[in-house]
XYZ file of C-alpha atoms in Angstrom:
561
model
C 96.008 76.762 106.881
C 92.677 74.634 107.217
C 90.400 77.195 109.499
C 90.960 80.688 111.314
C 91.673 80.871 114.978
C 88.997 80.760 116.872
C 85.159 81.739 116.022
C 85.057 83.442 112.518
C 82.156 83.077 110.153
C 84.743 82.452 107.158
C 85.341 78.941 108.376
C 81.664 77.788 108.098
C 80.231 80.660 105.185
C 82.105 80.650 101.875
C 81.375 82.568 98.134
C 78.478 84.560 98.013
C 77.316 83.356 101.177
C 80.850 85.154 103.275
C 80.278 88.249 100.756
C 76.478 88.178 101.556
C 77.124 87.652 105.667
C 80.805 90.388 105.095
C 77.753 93.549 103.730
C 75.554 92.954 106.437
C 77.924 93.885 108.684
C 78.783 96.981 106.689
C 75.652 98.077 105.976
C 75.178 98.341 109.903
C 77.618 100.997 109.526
C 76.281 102.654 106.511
C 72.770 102.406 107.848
C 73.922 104.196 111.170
C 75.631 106.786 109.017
C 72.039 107.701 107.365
C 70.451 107.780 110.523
C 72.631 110.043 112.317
C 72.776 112.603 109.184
C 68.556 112.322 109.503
C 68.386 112.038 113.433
C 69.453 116.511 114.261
C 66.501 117.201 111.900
C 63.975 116.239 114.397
C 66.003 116.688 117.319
C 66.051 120.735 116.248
C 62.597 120.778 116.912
C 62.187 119.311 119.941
C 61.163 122.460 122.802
C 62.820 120.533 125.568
C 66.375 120.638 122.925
C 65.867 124.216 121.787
C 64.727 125.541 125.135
C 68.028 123.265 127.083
C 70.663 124.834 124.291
C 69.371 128.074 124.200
C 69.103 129.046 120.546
C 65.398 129.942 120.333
C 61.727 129.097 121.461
C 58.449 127.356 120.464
C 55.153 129.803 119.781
C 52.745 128.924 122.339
C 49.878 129.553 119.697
C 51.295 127.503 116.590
C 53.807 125.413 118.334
C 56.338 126.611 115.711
C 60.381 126.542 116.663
C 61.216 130.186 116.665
C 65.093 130.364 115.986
C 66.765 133.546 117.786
C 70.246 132.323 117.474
C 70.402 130.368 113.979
C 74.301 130.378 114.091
C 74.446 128.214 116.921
C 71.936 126.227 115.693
C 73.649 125.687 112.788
C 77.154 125.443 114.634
C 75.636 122.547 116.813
C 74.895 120.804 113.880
C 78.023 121.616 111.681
C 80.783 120.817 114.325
C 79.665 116.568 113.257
C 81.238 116.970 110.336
C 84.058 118.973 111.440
C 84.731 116.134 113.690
C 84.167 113.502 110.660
C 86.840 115.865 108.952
C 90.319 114.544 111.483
C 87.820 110.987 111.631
C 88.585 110.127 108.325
C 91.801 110.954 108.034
C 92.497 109.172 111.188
C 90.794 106.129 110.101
C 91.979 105.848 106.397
C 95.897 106.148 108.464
C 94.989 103.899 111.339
C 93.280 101.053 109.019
C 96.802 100.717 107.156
C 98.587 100.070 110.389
C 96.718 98.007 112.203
C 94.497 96.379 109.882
C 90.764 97.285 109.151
C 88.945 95.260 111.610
C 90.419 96.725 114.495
C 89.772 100.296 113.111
C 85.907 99.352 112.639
C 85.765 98.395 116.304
C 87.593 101.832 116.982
C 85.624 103.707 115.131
C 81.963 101.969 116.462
C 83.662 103.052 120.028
C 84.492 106.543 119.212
C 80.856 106.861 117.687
C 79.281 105.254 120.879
C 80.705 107.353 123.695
C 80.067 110.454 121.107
C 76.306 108.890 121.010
C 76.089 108.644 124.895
C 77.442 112.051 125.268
C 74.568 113.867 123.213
C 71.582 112.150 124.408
C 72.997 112.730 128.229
C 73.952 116.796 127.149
C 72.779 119.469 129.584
C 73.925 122.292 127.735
C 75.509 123.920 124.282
C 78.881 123.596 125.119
C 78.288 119.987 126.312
C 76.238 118.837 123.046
C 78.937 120.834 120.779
C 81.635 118.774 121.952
C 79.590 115.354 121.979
C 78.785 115.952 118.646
C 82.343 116.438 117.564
C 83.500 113.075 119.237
C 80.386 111.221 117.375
C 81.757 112.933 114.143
C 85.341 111.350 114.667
C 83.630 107.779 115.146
C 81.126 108.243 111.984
C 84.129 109.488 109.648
C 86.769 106.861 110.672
C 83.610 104.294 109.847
C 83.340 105.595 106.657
C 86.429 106.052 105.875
C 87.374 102.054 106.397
C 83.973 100.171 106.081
C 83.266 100.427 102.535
C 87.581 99.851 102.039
C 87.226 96.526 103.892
C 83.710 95.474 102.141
C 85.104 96.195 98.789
C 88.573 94.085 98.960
C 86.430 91.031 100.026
C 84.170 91.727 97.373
C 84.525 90.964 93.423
C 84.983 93.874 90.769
C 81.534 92.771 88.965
C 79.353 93.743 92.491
C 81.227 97.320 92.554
C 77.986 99.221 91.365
C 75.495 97.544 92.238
C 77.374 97.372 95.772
C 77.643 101.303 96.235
C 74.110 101.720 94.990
C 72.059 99.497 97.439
C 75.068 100.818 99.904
C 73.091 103.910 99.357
C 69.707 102.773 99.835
C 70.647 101.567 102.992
C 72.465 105.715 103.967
C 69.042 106.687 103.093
C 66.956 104.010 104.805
C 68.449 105.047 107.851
C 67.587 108.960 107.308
C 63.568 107.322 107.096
C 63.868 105.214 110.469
C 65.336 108.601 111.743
C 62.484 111.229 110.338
C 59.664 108.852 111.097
C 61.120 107.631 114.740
C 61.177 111.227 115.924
C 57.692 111.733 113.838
C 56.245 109.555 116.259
C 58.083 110.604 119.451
C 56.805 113.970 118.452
C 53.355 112.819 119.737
C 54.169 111.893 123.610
C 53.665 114.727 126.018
C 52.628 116.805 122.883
C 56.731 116.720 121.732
C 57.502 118.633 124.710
C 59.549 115.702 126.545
C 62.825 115.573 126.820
C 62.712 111.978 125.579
C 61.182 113.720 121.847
C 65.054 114.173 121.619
C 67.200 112.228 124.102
C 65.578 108.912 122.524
C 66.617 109.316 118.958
C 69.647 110.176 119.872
C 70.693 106.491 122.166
C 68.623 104.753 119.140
C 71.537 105.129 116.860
C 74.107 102.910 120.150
C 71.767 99.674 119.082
C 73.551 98.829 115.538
C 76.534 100.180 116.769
C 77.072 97.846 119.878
C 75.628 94.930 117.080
C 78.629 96.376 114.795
C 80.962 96.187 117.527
C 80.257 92.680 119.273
C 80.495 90.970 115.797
C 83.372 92.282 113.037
C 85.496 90.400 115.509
C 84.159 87.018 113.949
C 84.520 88.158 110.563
C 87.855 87.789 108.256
C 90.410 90.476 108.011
C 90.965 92.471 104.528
C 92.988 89.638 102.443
C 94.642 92.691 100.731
C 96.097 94.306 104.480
C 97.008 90.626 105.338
C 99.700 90.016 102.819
C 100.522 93.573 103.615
C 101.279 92.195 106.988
C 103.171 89.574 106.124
C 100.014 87.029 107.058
C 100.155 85.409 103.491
C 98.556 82.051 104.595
C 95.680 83.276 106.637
C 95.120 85.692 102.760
C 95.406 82.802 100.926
C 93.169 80.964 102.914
C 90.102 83.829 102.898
C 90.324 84.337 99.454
C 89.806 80.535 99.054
C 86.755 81.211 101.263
C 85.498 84.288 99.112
C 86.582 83.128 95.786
C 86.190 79.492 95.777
C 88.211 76.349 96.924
C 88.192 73.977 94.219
C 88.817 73.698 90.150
C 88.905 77.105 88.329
C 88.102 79.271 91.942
C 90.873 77.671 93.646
C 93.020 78.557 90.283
C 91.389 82.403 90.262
C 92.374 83.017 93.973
C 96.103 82.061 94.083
C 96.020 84.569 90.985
C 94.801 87.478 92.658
C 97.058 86.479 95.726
C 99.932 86.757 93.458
C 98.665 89.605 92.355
C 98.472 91.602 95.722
C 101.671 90.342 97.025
C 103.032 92.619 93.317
C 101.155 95.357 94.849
C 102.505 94.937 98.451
C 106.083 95.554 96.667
C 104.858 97.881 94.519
C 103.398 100.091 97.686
C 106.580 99.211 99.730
C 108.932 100.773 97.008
C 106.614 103.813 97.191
C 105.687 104.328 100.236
C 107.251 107.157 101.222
C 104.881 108.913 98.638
C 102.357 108.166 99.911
C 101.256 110.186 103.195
C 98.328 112.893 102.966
C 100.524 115.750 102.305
C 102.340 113.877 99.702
C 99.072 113.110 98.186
C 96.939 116.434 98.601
C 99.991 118.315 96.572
C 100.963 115.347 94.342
C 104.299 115.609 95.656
C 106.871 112.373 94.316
C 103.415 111.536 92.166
C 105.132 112.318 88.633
C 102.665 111.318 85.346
C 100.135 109.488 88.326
C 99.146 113.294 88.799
C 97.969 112.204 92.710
C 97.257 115.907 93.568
C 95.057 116.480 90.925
C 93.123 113.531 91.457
C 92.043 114.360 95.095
C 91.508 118.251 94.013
C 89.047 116.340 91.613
C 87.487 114.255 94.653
C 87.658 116.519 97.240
C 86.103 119.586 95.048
C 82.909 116.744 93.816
C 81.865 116.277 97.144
C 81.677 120.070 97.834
C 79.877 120.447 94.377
C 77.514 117.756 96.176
C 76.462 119.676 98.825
C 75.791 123.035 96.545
C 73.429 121.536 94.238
C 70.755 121.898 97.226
C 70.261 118.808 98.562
C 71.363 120.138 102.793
C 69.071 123.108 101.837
C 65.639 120.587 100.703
C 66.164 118.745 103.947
C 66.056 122.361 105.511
C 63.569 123.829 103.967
C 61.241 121.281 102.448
C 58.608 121.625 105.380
C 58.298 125.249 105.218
C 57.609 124.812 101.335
C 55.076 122.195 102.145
C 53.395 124.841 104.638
C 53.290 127.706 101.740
C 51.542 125.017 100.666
C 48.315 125.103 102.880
C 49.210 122.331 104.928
C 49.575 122.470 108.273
C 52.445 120.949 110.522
C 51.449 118.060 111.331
C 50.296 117.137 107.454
C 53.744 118.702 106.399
C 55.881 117.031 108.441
C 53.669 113.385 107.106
C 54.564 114.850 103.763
C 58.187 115.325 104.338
C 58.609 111.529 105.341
C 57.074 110.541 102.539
C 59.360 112.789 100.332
C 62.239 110.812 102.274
C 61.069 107.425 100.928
C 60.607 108.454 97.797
C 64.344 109.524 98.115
C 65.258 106.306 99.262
C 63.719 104.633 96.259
C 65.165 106.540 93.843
C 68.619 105.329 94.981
C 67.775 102.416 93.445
C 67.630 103.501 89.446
C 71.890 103.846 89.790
C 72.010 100.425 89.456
C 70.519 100.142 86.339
C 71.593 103.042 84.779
C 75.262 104.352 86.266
C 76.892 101.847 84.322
C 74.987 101.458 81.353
C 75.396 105.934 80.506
C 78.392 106.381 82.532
C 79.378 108.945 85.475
C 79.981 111.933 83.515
C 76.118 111.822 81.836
C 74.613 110.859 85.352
C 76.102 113.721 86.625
C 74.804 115.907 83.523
C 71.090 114.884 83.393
C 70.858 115.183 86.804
C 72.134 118.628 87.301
C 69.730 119.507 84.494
C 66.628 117.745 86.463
C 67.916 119.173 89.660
C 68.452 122.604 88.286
C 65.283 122.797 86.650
C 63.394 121.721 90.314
C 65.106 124.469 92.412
C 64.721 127.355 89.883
C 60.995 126.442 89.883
C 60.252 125.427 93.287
C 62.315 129.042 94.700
C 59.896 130.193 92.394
C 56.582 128.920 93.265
C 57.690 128.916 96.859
C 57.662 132.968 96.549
C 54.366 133.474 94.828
C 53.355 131.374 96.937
C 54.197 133.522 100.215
C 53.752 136.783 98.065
C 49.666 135.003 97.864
C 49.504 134.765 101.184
C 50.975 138.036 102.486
C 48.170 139.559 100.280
C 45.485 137.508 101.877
C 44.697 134.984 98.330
C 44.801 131.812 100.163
C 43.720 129.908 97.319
C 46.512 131.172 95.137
C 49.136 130.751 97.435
C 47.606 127.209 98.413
C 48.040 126.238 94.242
C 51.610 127.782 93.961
C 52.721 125.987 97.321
C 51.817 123.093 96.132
C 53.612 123.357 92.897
C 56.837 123.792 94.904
C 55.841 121.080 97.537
C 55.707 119.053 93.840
C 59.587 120.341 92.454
C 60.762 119.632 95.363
C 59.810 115.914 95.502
C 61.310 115.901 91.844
C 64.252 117.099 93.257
C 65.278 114.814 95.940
C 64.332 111.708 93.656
C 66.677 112.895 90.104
C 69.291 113.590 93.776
C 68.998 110.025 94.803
C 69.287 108.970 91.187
C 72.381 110.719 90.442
C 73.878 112.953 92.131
C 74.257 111.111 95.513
C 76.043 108.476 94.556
C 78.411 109.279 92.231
C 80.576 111.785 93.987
C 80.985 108.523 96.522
C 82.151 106.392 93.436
C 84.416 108.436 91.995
C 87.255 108.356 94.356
C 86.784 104.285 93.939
C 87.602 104.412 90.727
C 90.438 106.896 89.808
C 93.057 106.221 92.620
C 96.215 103.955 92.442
C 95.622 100.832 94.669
C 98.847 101.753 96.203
C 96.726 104.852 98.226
C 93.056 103.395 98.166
C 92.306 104.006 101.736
C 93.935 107.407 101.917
C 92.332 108.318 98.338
C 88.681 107.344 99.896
C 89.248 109.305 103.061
C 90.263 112.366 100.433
C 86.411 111.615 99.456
C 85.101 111.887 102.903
C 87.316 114.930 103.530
C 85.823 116.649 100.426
C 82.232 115.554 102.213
C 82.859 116.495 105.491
C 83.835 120.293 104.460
C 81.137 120.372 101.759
C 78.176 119.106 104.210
C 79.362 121.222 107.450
C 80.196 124.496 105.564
C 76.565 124.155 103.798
C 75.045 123.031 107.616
C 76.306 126.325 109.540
C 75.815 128.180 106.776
C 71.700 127.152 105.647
C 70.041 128.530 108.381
C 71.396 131.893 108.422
C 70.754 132.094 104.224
C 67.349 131.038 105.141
C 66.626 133.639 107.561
C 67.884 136.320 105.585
C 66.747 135.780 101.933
C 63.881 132.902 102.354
C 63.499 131.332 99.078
C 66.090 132.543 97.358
C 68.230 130.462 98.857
C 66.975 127.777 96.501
C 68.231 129.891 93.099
C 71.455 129.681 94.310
C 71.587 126.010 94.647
C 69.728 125.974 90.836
C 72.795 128.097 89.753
C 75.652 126.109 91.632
C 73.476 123.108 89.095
C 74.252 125.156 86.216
C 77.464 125.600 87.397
C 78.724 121.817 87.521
C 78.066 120.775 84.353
C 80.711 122.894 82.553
C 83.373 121.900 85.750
C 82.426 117.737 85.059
C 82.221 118.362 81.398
C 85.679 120.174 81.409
C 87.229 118.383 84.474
C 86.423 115.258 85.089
C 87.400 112.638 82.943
C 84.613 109.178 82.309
C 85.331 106.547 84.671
C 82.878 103.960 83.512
C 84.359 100.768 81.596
C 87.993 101.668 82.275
C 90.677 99.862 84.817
C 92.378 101.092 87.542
C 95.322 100.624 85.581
C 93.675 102.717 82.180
C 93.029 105.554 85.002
C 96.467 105.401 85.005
C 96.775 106.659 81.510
C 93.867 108.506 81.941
C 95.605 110.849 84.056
C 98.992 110.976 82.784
C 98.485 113.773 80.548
C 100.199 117.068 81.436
C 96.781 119.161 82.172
C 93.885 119.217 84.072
C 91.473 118.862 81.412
C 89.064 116.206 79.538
C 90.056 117.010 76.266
C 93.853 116.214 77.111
C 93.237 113.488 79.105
C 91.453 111.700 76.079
C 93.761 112.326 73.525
C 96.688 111.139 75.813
C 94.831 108.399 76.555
C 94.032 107.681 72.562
C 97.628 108.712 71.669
C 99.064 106.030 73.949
C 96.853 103.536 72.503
C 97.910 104.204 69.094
C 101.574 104.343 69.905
C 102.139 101.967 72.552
C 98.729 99.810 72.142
C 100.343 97.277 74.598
C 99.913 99.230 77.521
C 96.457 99.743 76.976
C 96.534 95.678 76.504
C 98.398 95.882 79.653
C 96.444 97.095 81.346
C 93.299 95.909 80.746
C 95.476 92.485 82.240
C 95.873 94.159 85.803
C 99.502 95.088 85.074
C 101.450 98.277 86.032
C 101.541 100.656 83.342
C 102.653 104.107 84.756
C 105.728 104.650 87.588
C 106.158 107.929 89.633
C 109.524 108.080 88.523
C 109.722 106.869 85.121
C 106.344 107.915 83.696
C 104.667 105.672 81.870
C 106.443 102.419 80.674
C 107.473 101.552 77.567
C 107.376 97.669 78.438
C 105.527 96.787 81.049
C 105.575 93.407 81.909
C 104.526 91.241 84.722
C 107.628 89.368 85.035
C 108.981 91.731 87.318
C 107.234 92.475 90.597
C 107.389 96.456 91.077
C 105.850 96.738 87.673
C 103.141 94.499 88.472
C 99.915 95.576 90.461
C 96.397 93.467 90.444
C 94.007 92.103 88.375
C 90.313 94.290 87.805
C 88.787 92.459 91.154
C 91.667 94.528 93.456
C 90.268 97.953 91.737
C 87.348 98.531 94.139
C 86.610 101.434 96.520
C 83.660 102.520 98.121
C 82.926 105.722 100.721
C-alpha cells in the first residue's frame, strides 16, 4: 500500500510530525474533559440555575447562593459520572469491535447531544438526565482517546505524554472557572446566559473533534486485529519511519502485534469485564487483583481532598477577609497554579518512581488539609467572636495550605492513579484494563460529588480532617499494595504479579526469585517476549519462535486514561 483512501493526514505528515498532528486531536478530548469537570462549579452559582432547578436561593443583601436542598445539588452534579460509569465500559467494549476511530466520533456525539440537552434544560429532572447522557459521551472519550494516542505513540513519550495530557485536563478546568468568572459580570450574574453559555462552550472542540479524527489513521494495533495488515504496516511506516533502520524497526513491531493478535485470539474468551473484575481463567496473570488495585487508586484519588478544595476553597478564602468577588479572583488563580504544577511529573515521576510520588505527596497533601481545617476554624471561631483581625490572619493561613495543596495534587497525586492502569495490564486487555481505571474514577469522583455538600453543611471544616486522614491512610495501602511500576516492562509486570498474594513484599521476592532461578525470563522479557500463560503459569522457556508465546516489544506497552 502507497497512501490511505481518501483524505488522511498520514499520507502527507510522517514521524514526529503524524505523532505531533495524532495529540492534538486528543488533547481536544482531554481538554474538553477538564472543562466539563470545571464548567458545574460556576454553573451552581448562577441565580437563574439555582432558582430554574429548585435547590436553593441567592441573599438579596450579599448575593450569596443559599443551598436548601444540597442533595440535589449534589445529585445534579454526581449523576455525570454515574453516566461516565456504563460510558467507559461501553467505549473500552465498543473500541475493540469496531475500531477506535469510530468510537471517538461516537463518543464526541453522545457528549454533544448530552451538551445541547443541559444548556437547553428547563427543569431538575430535565438537567439530571442531560447530564447523564453527557457523562456516557465524556467516559467512552476517555476510555478510548488516550488507548488510540498511545498505540501510535512510542514507549519513550509515555510520561511525558500523560503529564502534559494532564496539563491540558487542567487547562480546560481554567478556561472553565475564568469563562463563567467573566459571564458572572453581565446582568450582575443573574442571566440565564451566566449558565446556559458555559455550558454550549464545551460543543466547539467537540464538533472540531468530530469533523476531523475521520482524516486521521486508525490504531495500527486494532488494524492487524482486523485483519487490515497492509494498511498497519503502512501507518507504522508513517509513525516510525520509512527508510534504513525505521523501516527495519516497524516491520518488527508489526511482527510483533500480529504475536499478540494470536496471543489475544487464543485468550479471548478471558477476557470480558466479568472475567477480568474476578480474575476468572487469569491463573499466575492475577487479572482480578490488578483492577481491585486500579479501580480502588482512583477512589483513594478522590479521598485525599482534592473534590472537597474545589468545593470549599472559596469559602476558606472568605474566612479569609476577602470578599466574593476578590475570592472567587483568588480561586482562579489557585486553578493555574494547579495547572502548573502538573508540569513537575515530567521531571520527576520517572526519575523517583510511582510508589514515592504517591508517598511525598500524601505527606504534603496531608500536612495542607490538617492545617488548613485548622486555620479555617479559628478562623470562623475569630469571627463569630467579633476579632476580625484574627480571623482575617488565620483565614489567610488556610487560603495559603490550601494553594499548597492543590499544587503537591497536581504534582503527584493526579496523575499517577491515571498511569497506573497503563502500566500493569497485559496488552491482551489494555482497553478494558484502562476503562477499569475510569470505572474506579467515575465511582470515586461521583460518590465524593453527592456526598461534599451535605459533609459541608453539616460539619464545615471538618470535612477537610477527614480528607488529611484518608492521606494518612494511603500510604500504608501503596506501601503494602501496590507494587513500583517505574523501569519495568509490561512483560516484568508479568512477573511482578505472579506471586500468590496481594502484597509488595511477595511480589518482590517472586519477582527476585524468578530472576535468580530462571534469569532468562527476566532477559525475556525485557525483549518484549511472553513470559507468563493463564494456563501454564509462568514459562520455563519462553521463546519467540512460537507465536502464542510471543507478545510485543516495550513501544506496544503504553496506556493512558
Amino acid at each position: 500500500m502507497e497512501r490511505l483512501p481518501g483524505f488522511n493526514v498520514a499520507n502527507f505528515l510522517e514521524k514526529r510530525q503524524l505523532l505531533i498532528a495524532i495529540n492534538c486531536i486528543a488533547a481536544l478530548s482531554i481538554f474538553f474533559f477538564g472543562y466539563d469537570q470545571g464548567m458545574m462549579g460556576g454553573v451552581n452559582n448562577a441565580k437563574d440555575y439555582i432558582d430554574l432547578m429548585g435547590f436553593g436561593h441567592v441573599d438579596p443583601v450579599t448575593e450569596e447562593p443559599i443551598i436548601t436542598d444540597s442533595l440535589l445539588q449534589g445529585g445534579i452534579v454526581s449523576v455525570y459520572y454515574l453516566g461516565t460509569l456504563f460510558g467507559c465500559l461501553g467505549g473500552g467494549w465498543i473500541g475493540d469491535k469496531v475500531g477506535r476511530i469510530k468510537t471517538i466520533a461516537l463518543g464526541s456525539v453522545w457528549a454533544i447531544l448530552g451538551a445541547s440537552l443541559q444548556c437547553s434544560a428547563q427543569n431538575h429532572n430535565w438537567m439530571i438526565c442531560a447530564r447523564a447522557v453527557n457523562g456516557i459521551g465524556t467516559g467512552i472519550l476517555n476510555a478510548i482517546v488516550p488507548v488510540w494516542a498511545t498505540e501510535t505513540a512510542e514507549h519513550t513519550s509515555r510520561g511525558q505524554f500523560i503529564a502534559i495530557e494532564f496539563t491540558l485536563n487542567i487547562f480546560g478546568v481554567v478556561v472553565a472557572y475564568w469563562l463563567e468568572f467573566g459571564l458572572s459580570f453581565i446582568d450582575n450574574g443573574n442571566s440565564a446566559f451566566r449558565w446556559r453559555f458555559p455550558i454550549a462552550f464545551q460543543i466547539i472542540p467537540l464538533l472540531v473533534l468530530l469533523a476531523s479524527v475521520w482524516w486521521f489513521p486508525e490504531s495500527p494495533r486494532w488494524l492487524v486485529k482486523a485483519g487490515r495488515v497492509e494498511e498497519a504496516r503502512f501507518i507504522l511506516h508513517r509513525l516510525r519511519g520509512s527508510t534504513g533502520e525505521d523501516r527495519e524497526r516497524a516491520e518488527l513491531e508489526l511482527h510483533d502485534i500480529s504475536n499478540i493478535v494470536t496471543l489475544e485470539s487464543k485468550e479471548s474468551s478471558k477476557n470480558s469485564y466479568l472475567h477480568m473484575l474476578f480474575g476468572i481463567g487469569s491463573g499466575e496473570l492475577h487479572t482480578g487483583r490488578r483492577v481491585q488495585l486500579v479501580i480502588w487508586l482512583q477512589i483513594i484519588q478522590e479521598w485525599v481532598g482534592i473534590a472537597g478544595v474545589t468545593i470549599y476553597a472559596p469559602t476558606i478564602f472568605r474566612i479569609a477577609g476577602f470578599d466574593t468577588f476578590k475570592s472567587q479572583w483568588i480561586s482562579g488563580l489557585n486553578n493555574i497554579f494547579y495547572m502548573f504544577a502538573t508540569l513537575i511529573c515530567v521531571f520527576t515521576l520517572d526519575r523517583i518512581g510511582r510508589r514515592w510520588t504517591l508517598y511525598w505527596g500524601a505527606v504534603g497533601q496531608g500536612i495542607a488539609m490538617f492545617l488548613a481545617g485548622a486555620f479555617s476554624k479559628l478562623g470562623q471561631d475569630a469571627t463569630a467572636n467579633g476579632d476580625i483581625g484574627k480571623a482575617n490572619s488565620y483565614g489567610a493561613a488556610a487560603a495559603s495550605f490550601v494553594f499548597i495543596f492543590t499544587s503537591v495534587f497536581g504534582a503527584t497525586w493526579l496523575t499517577v492513579p491515571w498511569l497506573y492502569p497503563a502500566e500493569i495490564f497485559p496488552l491482551q486487555v489494555r482497553a478494558k484494563g484502562n476503562a477499569w481505571g475510569v470505572f474506579g474514577w467515575s465511582i470515586g469522583n461521583g460518590w465524593l460529588t453527592l456526598l461534599c455538600p451535605v459533609m459541608f453543611a453539616n460539619i464545615g471544616s471538618t470535612t477537610l480532617h477527614i480528607f488529611g486522614a484518608c492521606n494518612i491512610i494511603a500510604i500504608p495501602i501503596v506501601w503494602a499494595l501496590y507494587p513500583e511500576s517505574n523501569q519495568r516492562t509490561l512483560e516484568e509486570m508479568d512477573l511482578l504479579f505472579a506471586a500468590p498474594t496481594p502484597w509488595v513484599w511477595d511480589a518482590e521476592k517472586t519477582f527476585a526469585r524468578l530472576k535468580e532461578e530462571q534469569p532468562e525470563l527476566v532477559q525475556a522479557a525485557k525483549r518484549g517476549e511472553h513470559v507468563v500463560d493463564p494456563e501454564a503459569g509462568v514459562l520455563k522457556h519462553p521463546s519467540t519462535s512460537k507465536p502464542d508465546e510471543t507478545t510485543h516489544t516495550e513501544s506496544e506497552e503504553n496506556v493512558s486514561p
